[in-house]
Short mmCIF file of C-alpha atoms and ligand atoms in Angstrom, two decimals:
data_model
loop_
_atom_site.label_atom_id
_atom_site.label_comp_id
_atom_site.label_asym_id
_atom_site.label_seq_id
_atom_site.Cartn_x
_atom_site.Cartn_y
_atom_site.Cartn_z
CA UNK Z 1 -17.17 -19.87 -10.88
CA UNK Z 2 -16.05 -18.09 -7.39
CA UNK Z 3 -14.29 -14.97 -7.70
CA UNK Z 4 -10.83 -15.73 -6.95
CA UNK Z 5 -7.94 -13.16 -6.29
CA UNK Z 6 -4.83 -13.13 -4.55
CA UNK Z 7 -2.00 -10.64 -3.62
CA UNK Z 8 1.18 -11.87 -4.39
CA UNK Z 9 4.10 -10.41 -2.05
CA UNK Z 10 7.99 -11.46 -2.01
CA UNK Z 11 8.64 -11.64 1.42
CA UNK Z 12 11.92 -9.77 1.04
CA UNK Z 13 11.02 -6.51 2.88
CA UNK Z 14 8.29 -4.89 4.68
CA UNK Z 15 5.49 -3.38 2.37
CA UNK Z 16 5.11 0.07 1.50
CA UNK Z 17 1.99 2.22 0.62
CA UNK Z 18 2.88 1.45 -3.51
CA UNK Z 19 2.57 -1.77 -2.17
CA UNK Z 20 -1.09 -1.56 -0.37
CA UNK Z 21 -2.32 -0.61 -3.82
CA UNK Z 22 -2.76 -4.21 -5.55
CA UNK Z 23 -3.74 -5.37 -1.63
CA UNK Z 24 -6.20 -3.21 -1.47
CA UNK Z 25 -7.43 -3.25 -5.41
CA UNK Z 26 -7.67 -7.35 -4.72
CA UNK Z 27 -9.84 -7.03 -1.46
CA UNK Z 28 -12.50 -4.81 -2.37
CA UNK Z 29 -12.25 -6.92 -5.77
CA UNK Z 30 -13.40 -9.99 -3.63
CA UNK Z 31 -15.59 -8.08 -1.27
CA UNK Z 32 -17.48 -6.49 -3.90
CA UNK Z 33 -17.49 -9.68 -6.72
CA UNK Z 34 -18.47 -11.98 -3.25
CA UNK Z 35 -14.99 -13.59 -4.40
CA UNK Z 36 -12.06 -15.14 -2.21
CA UNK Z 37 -8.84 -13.38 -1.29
CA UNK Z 38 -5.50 -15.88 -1.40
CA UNK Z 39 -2.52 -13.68 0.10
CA UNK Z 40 0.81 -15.75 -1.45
CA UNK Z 41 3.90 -15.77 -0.11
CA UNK Z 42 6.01 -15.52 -3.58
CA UNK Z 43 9.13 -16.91 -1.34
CA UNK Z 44 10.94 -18.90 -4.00
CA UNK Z 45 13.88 -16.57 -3.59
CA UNK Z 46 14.77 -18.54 0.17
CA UNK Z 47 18.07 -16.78 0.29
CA UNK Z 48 15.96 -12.80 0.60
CA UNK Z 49 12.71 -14.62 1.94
CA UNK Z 50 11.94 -14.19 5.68
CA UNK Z 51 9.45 -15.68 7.47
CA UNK Z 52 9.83 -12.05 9.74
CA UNK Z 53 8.57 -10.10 6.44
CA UNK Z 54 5.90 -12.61 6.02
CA UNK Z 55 4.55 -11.58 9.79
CA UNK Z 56 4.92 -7.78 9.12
CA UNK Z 57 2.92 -7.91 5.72
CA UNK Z 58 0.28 -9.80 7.52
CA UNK Z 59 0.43 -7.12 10.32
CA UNK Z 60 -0.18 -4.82 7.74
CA UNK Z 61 -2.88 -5.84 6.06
CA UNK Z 62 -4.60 -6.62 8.81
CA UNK Z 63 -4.22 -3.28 10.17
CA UNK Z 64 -5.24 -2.09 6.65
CA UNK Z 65 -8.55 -4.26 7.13
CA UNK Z 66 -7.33 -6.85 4.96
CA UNK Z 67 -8.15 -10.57 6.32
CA UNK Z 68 -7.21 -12.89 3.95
CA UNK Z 69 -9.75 -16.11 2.96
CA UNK Z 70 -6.22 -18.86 2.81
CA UNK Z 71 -2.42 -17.85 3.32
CA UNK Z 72 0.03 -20.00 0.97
CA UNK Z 73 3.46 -20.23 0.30
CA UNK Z 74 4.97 -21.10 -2.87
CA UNK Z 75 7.86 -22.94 -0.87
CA UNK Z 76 5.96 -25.43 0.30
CA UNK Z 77 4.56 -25.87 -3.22
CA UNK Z 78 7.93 -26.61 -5.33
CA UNK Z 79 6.96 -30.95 -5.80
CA UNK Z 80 3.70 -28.89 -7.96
CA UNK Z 81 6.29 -26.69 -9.78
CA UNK Z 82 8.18 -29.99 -11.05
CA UNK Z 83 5.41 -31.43 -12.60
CA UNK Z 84 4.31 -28.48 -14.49
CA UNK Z 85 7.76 -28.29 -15.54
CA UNK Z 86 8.28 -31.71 -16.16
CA UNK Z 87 4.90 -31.65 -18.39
CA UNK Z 88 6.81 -28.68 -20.52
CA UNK Z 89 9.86 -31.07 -20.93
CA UNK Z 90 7.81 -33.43 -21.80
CA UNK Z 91 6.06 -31.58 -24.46
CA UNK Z 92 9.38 -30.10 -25.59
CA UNK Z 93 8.56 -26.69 -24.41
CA UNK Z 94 10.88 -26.06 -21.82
CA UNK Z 95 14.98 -26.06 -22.67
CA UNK Z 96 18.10 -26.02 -20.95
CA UNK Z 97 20.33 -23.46 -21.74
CA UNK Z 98 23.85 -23.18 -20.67
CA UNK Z 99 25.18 -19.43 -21.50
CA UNK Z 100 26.70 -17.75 -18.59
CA UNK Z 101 25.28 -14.33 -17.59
CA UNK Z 102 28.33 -12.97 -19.83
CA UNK Z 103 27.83 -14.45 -22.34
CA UNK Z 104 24.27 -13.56 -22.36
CA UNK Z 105 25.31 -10.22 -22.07
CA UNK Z 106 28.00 -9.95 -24.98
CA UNK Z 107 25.28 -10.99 -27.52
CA UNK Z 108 22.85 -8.76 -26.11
CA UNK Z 109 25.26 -5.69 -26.60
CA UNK Z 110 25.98 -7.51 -30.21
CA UNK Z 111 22.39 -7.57 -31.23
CA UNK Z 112 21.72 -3.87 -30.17
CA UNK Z 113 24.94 -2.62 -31.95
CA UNK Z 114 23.54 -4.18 -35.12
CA UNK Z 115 20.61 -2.41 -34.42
CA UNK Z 116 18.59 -5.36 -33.67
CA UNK Z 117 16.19 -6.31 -30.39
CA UNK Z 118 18.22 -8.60 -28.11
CA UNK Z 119 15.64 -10.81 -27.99
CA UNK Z 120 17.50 -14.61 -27.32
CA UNK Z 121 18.18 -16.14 -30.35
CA UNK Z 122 17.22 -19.93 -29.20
CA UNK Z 123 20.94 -21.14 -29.30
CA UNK Z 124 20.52 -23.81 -26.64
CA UNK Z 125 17.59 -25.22 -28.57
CA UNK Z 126 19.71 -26.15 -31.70
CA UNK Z 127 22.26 -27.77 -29.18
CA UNK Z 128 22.19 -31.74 -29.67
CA UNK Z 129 23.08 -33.91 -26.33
CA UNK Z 130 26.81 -34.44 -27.30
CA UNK Z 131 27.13 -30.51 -27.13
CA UNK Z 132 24.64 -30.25 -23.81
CA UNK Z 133 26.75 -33.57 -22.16
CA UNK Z 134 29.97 -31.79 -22.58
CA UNK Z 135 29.10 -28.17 -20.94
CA UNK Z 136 28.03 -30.59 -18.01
CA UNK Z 137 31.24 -31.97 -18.20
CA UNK Z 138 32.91 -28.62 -18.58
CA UNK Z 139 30.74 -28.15 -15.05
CA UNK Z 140 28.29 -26.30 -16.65
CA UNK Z 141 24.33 -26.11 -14.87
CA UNK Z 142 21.54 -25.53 -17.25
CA UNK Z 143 19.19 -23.03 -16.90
CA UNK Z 144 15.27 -23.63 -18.63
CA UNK Z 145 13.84 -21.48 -20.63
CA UNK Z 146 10.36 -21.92 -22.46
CA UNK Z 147 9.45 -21.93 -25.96
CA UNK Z 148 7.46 -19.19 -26.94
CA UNK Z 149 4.29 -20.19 -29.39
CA UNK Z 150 5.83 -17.57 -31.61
CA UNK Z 151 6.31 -19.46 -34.73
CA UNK Z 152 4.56 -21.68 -37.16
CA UNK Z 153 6.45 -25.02 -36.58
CA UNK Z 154 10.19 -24.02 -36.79
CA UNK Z 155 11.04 -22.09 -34.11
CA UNK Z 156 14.04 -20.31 -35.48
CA UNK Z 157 11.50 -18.52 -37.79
CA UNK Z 158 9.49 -16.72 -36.03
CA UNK Z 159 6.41 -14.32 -36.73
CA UNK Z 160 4.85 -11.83 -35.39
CA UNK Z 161 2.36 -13.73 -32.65
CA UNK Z 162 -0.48 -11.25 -31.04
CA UNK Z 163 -1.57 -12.22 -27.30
CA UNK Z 164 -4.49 -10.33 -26.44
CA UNK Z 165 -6.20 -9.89 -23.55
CA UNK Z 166 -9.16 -6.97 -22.27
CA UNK Z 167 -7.29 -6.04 -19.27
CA UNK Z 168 -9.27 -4.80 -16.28
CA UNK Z 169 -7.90 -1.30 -16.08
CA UNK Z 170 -6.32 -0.83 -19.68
CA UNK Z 171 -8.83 -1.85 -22.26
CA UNK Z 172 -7.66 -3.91 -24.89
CA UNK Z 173 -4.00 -5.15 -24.99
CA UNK Z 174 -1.72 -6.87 -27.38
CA UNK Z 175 1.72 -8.21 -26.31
CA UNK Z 176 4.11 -9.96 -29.87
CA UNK Z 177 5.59 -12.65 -28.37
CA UNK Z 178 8.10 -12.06 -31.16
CA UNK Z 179 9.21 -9.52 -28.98
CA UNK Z 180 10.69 -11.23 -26.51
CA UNK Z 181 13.05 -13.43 -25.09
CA UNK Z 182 12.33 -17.25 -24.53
CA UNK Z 183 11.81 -16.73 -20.64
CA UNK Z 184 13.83 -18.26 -18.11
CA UNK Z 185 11.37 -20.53 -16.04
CA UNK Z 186 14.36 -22.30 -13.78
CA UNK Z 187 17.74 -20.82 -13.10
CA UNK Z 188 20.95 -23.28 -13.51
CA UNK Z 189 20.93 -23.49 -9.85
CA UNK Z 190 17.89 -25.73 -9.69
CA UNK Z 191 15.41 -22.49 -8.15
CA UNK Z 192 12.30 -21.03 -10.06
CA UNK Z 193 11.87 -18.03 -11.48
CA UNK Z 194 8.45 -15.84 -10.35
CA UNK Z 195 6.80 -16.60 -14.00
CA UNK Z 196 6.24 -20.54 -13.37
CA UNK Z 197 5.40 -20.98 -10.27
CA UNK Z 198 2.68 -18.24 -10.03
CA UNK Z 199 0.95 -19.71 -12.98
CA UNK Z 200 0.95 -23.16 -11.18
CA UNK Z 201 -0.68 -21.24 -8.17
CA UNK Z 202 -3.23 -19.69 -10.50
CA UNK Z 203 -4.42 -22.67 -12.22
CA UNK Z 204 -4.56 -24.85 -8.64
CA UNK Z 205 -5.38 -22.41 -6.45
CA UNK Z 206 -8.82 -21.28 -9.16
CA UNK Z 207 -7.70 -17.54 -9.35
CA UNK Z 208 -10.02 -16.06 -11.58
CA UNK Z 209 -8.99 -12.89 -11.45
CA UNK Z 210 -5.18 -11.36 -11.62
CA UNK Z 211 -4.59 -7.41 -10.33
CA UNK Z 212 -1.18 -6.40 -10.46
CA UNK Z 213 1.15 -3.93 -11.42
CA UNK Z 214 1.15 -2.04 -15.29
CA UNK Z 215 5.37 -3.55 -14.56
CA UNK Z 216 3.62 -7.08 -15.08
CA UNK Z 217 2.20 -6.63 -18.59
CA UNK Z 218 4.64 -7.64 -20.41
CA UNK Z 219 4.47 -10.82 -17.94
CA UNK Z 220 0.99 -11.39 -18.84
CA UNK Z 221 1.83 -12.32 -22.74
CA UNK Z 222 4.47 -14.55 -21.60
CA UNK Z 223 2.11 -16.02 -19.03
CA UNK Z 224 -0.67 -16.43 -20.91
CA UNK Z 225 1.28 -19.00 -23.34
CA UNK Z 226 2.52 -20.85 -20.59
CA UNK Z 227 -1.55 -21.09 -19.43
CA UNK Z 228 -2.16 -22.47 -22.74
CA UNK Z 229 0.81 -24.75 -22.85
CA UNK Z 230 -0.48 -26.29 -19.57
CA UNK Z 231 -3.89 -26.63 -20.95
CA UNK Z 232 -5.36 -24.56 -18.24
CA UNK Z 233 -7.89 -21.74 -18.81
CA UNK Z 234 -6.78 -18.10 -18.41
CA UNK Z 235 -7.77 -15.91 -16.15
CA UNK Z 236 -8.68 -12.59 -16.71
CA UNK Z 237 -6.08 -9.72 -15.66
CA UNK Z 238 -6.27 -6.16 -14.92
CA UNK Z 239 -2.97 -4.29 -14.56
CA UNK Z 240 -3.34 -0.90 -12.56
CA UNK Z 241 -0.66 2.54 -12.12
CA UNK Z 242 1.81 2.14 -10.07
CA UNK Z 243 2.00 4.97 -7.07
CA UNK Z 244 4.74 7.13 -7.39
CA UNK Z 245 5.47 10.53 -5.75
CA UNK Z 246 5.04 13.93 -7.05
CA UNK Z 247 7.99 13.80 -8.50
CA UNK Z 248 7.76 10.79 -10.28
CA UNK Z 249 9.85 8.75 -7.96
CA UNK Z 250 9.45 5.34 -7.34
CA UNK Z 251 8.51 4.41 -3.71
CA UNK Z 252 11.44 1.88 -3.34
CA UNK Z 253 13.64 4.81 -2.49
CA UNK Z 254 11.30 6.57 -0.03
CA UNK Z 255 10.26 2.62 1.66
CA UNK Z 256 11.10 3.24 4.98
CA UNK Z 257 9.35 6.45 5.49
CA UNK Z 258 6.54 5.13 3.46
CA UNK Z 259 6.35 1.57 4.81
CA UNK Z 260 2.46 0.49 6.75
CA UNK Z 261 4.45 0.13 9.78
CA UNK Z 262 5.91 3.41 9.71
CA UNK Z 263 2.56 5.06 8.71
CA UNK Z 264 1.06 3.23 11.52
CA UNK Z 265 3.52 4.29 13.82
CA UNK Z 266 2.81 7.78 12.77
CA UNK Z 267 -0.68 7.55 14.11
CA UNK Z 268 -1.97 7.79 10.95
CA UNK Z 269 -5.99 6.23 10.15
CA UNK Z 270 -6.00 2.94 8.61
CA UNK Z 271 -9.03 4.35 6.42
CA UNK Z 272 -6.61 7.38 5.24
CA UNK Z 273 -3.89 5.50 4.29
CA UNK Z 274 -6.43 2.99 2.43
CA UNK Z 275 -8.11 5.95 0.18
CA UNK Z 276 -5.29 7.36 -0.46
CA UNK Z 277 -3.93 4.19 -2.20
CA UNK Z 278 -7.36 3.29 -3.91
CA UNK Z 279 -7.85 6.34 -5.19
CA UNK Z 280 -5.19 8.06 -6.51
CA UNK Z 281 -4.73 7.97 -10.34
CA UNK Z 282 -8.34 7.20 -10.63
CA UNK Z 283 -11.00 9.52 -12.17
CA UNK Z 284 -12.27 9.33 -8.66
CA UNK Z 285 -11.67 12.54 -6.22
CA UNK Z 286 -9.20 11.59 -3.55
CA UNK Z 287 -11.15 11.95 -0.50
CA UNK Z 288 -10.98 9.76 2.89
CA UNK Z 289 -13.79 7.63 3.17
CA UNK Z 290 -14.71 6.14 6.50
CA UNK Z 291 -14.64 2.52 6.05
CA UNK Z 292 -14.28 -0.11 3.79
CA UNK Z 293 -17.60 -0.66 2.94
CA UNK Z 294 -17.68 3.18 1.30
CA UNK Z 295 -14.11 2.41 -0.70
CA UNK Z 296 -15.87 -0.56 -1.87
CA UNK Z 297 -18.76 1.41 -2.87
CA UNK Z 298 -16.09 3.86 -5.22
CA UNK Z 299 -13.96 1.27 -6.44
CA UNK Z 300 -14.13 0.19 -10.11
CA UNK Z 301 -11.15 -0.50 -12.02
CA UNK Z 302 -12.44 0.71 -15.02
CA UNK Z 303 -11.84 4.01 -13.10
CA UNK Z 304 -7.95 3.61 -12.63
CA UNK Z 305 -6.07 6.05 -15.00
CA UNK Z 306 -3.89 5.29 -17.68
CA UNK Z 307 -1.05 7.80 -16.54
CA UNK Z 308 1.09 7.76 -13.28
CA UNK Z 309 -0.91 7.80 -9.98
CA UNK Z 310 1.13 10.56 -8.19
CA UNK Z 311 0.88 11.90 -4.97
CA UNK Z 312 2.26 13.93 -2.62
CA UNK Z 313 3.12 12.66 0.93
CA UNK Z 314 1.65 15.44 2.73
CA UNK Z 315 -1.66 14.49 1.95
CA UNK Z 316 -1.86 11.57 3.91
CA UNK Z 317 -1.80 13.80 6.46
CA UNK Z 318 -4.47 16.51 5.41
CA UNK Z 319 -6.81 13.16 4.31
CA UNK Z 320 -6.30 12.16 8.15
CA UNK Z 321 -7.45 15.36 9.99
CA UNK Z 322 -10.41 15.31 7.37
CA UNK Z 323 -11.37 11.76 8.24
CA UNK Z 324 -10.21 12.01 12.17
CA UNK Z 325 -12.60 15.51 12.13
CA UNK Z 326 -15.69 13.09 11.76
CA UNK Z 327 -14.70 10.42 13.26
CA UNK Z 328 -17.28 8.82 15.96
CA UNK Z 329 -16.49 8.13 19.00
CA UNK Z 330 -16.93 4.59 19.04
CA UNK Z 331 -14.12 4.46 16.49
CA UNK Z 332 -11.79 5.67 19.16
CA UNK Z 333 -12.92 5.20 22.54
CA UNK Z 334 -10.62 1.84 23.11
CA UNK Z 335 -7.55 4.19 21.77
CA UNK Z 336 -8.15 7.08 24.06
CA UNK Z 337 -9.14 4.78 26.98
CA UNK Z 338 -5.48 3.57 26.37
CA UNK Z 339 -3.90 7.19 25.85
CA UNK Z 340 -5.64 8.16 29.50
CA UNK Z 341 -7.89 10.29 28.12
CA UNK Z 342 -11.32 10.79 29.94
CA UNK Z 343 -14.70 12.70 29.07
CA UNK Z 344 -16.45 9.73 27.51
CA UNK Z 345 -18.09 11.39 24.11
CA UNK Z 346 -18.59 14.69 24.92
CA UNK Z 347 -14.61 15.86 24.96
CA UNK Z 348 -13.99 13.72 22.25
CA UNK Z 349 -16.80 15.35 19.91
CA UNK Z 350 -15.27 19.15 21.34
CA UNK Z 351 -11.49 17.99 20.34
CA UNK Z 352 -11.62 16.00 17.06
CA UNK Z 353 -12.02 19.20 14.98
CA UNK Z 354 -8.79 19.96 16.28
CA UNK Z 355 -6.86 16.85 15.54
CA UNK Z 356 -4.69 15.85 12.78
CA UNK Z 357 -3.95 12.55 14.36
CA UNK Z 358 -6.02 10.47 17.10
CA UNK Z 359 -2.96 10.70 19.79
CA UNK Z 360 -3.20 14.77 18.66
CA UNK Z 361 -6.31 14.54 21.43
CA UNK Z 362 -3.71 13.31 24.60
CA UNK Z 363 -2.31 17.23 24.50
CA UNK Z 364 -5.71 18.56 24.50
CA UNK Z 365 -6.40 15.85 27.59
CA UNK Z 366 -3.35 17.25 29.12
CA UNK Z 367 -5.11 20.56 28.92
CA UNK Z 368 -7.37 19.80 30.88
CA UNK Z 369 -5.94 17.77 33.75
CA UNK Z 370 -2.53 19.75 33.37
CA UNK Z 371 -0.35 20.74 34.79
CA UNK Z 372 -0.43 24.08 31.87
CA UNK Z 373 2.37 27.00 31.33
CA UNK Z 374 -0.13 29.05 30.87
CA UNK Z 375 0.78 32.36 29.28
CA UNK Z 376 0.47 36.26 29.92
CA UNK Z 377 1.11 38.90 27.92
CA UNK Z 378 2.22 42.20 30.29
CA UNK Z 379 -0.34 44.39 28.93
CA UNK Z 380 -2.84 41.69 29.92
CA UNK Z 381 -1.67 41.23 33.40
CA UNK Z 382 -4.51 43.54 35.37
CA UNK Z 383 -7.15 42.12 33.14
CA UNK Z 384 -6.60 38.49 33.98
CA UNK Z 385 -6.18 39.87 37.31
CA UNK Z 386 -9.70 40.86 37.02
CA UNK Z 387 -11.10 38.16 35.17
CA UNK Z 388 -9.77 35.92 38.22
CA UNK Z 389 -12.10 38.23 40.50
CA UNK Z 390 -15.23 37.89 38.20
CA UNK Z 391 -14.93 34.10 37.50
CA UNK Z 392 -19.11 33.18 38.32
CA UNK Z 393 -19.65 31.30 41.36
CA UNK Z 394 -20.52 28.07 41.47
CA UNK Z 395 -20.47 24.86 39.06
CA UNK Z 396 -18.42 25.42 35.93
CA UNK Z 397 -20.59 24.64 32.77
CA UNK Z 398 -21.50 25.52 29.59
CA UNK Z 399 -22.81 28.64 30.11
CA UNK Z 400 -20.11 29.97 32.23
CA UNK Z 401 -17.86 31.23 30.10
CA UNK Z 402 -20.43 33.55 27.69
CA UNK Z 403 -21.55 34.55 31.39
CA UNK Z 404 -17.81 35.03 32.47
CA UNK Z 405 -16.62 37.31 29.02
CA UNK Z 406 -19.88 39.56 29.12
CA UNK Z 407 -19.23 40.85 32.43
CA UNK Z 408 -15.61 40.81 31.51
CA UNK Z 409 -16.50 43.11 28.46
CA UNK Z 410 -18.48 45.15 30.83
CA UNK Z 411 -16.02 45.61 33.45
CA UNK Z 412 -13.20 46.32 30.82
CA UNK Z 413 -14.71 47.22 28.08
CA UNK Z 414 -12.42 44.89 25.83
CA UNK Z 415 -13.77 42.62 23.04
CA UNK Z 416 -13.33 40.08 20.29
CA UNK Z 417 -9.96 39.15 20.49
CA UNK Z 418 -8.51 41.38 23.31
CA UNK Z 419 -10.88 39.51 25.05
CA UNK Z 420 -10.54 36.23 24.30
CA UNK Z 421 -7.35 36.01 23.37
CA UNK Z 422 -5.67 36.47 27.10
CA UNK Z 423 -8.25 33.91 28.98
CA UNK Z 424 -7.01 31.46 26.29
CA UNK Z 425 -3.64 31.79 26.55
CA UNK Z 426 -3.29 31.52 30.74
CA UNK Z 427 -5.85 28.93 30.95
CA UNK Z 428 -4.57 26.47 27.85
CA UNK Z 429 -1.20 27.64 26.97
CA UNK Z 430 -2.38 27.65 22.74
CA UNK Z 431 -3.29 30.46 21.29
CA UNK Z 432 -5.47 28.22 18.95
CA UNK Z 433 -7.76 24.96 20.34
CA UNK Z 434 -10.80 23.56 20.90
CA UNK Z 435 -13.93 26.08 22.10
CA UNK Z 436 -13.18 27.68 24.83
CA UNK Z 437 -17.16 27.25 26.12
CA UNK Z 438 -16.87 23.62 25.91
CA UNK Z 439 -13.41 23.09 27.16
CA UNK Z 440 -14.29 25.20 30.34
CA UNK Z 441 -16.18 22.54 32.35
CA UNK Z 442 -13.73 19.97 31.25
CA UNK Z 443 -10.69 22.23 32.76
CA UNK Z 444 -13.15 23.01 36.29
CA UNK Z 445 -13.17 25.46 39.10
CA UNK Z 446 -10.13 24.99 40.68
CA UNK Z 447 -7.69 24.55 37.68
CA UNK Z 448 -8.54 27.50 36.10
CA UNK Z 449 -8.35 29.71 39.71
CA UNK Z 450 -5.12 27.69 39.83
CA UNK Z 451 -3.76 28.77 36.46
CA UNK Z 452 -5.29 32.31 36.88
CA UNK Z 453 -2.08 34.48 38.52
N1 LIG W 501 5.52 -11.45 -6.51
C1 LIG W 501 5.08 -10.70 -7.67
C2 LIG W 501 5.34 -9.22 -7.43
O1 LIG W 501 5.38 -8.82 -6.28
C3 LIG W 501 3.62 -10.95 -7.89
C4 LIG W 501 3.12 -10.45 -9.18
C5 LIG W 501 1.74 -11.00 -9.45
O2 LIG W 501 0.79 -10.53 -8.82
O3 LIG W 501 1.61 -11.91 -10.25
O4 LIG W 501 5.56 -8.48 -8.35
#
């Protein structure tokens, strides 16, 4: 059987680096398994679905390196949803129910003041047609919810029921459907619920494979009944950490600043932004790994922790200069060709070590075409003075500046930094940046006798 997987996004917002995590854990799933990769559009919901969140989470995980194998939509899949429900119906599995929220409510808080789970207690199951025709008449809409297999023929008795599954990341699980609520598969206004629908997907679309959220476990029991009740085979699951900030925060609250499109905007590397996600709350060291072909070389989700995958923000940025310090210049010659930036290899290879970001190498650029402020100190007025008057003749190139500081030291008798230090600061306007010997020829002749009072 292929290796199916798919990521399954609501197209109610834009995505967010928590979000990149089961993206990311699906793709190098496929790439490395030789499988398929389905992105879904979960866009029941059509009132918070928008076809403008659909095009920025594509955006994004293309950026990410992401290319999805098919792109569905569970909208234009609802005819497939009625049959699967109709087959529950059918098989007097799936119920209508016609509490209000309230009401729902009232019995929950009942249940938990006796000290009982507020688990649904199958009311609208007992209700005969006379009872179901006249909440219709009342103007009452049903709502559906399926029978759990938690019972041994009489569903108002149930026992404890064990579904177990050897999840991907967690080991062994166990999930007593005795624990929960009947689930609502179709609300009264005539929409599905997530749980349906993606099953439906699933079984058509020959996922093999579903990575998702630890937040979905509980799902997973529920779902893999329904599987069963549709007589379709069940696919293996693995259910990873969610990302979370030091702090333990959720990333919903921090979204915006967090969002792809923001990082990208940032200037941050794809590839950062990519470890980051795949690695964190692994046993793996975080560490930003050039391409996807080296992720997929790490990843194993047998390696994904069991606790929170925390991290701080800040090291996106850290993980960034490390990758952007090695970066070739292949990997960024259409980028700086855009910025303006000149010098073919060689200036890139003599500014990356001092870049956090890509666009960090259009200042250093500017350095060398200027205009620069450069700066003097008033103690190093006469000796810039000088070094203006010993500047060697001729062609600037490497070997002018070790040429240019020795007879500097000679004629001053400064060194190290009082050396240094002045030349840098008139000629660059930094006190810190790339080597001085390299950037010389870049800067030429006449700029620095122009910069040089
Ligand atoms: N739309 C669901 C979510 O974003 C998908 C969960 C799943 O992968 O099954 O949580």
């Amino acid at each position: 059987m292929t290796v199916t997987v798919r990521f399954a996004p609501s197209p109610t917002g834009h995505i967010h680096i928590g979000n990149s995590r089961p993206a990311l854990f699906n793709w190098l799933f496929a790439r490395k398994e030789g499988g398929r990769f389905i992105l879904r559009f979960d866009d029941t919901d059509l009132e918070r679905s928008k076809q403008e969140y659909a095009e920025s989470i594509e955006t994004d995980l293309h950026w990410l390196g992401i290319e999805p194998d098919v792109i569905e939509r569970q909208s234009a899949r609802v005819a497939r949803y009625d049959e699967a429900a109709q087959k529950l119906k059918d098989a007097g599995l799936l119920y209508p129910c016609y509490e209000t929220p309230d009401e729902l409510e009232r019995r929950r808080s009942r249940q938990r003041a006796l000290g009982r789970p507020p688990v649904y207690d199958r009311a609208g199951l007992k209700q005969g047609d006379d009872e179901r025709a006249a909440f219709e008449n009342e103007g009452r809409k049903a709502h559906w919810r399926f029978v759990l297999p938690n019972h041994d023929g009489d569903p108002f008795e149930t026992r404890r029921t064990d579904v177990s599954w050897t999840d991907l990341c967690r080991g062994d699980q166990t999930v007593d459907l005795a624990s929960l609520s009947d689930p609502v598969l179709i609300r009264a206004d005539g929409t599905y619920l997530y749980t349906l629908p993606s099953i439906v997907d699933d079984i058509d679309m020959g996922v093999s494979h579903v990575i998702r959220g630890e937040d979905h476990v509980a799902n997973t029991g529920v779902q893999i009944a329904i599987f069963e009740a549709l007589g379709a085979s069940v696919p293996a699951f693995g259910h990873h950490n969610l990302l979370t900030t030091s702090d333990g925060e959720g990333l919903s609250k921090r979204k915006g600043a967090l969002s792809i499109g923001s990082l990208r905007d940032e200037g941050l590397e794809p590839m950062s932004v990519a470890s980051l996600a795949v690695l964190t709350g692994t046993s793996q060291a975080v560490e930003p790994l050039p391409n996807m072909g080296s992720l997929i070389a790490k990843f194993d989700l047998t390696n994904v922790s069991r606790s929170s995958a925390k991290f701080d923000p800040e090291e996106l940025k850290s993980l960034n200069a490390r990758l952007v310090h090695e970066l070739p210049f292949a990997a960024v010659e259409a980028r700086l060709s855009q910025m303006g930036i000149g010098g073919g290899a060689e200036f890139w290879e003599i500014v990356r070590g001092n870049c956090e970001l890509v666009t960090d190498a259009l200042a250093l650029w500017k350095v060398v075409t200027g205009p620069v402020e450069g700066r003097v100190e008033e103690e190093d007025r006469e000796f810039v003075a000088q070094a203006k008057a010993l500047l060697p003749e001729g062609e600037v190139t490497e070997e002018t500046w070790g040429a240019w500081t020795s007879a500097l030291k000679s004629e001053t008798g400064r060194k190290g930094r009082g050396l240094f230090m002045p030349l840098r600061r008139v000629l660059t306007g930094m006190d810190h940046g790339p080597d001085m010997k390299a950037m010389l020829p870049f800067i030429g002749r006449q700029n620095i006798l122009d910069r040089l009072p």
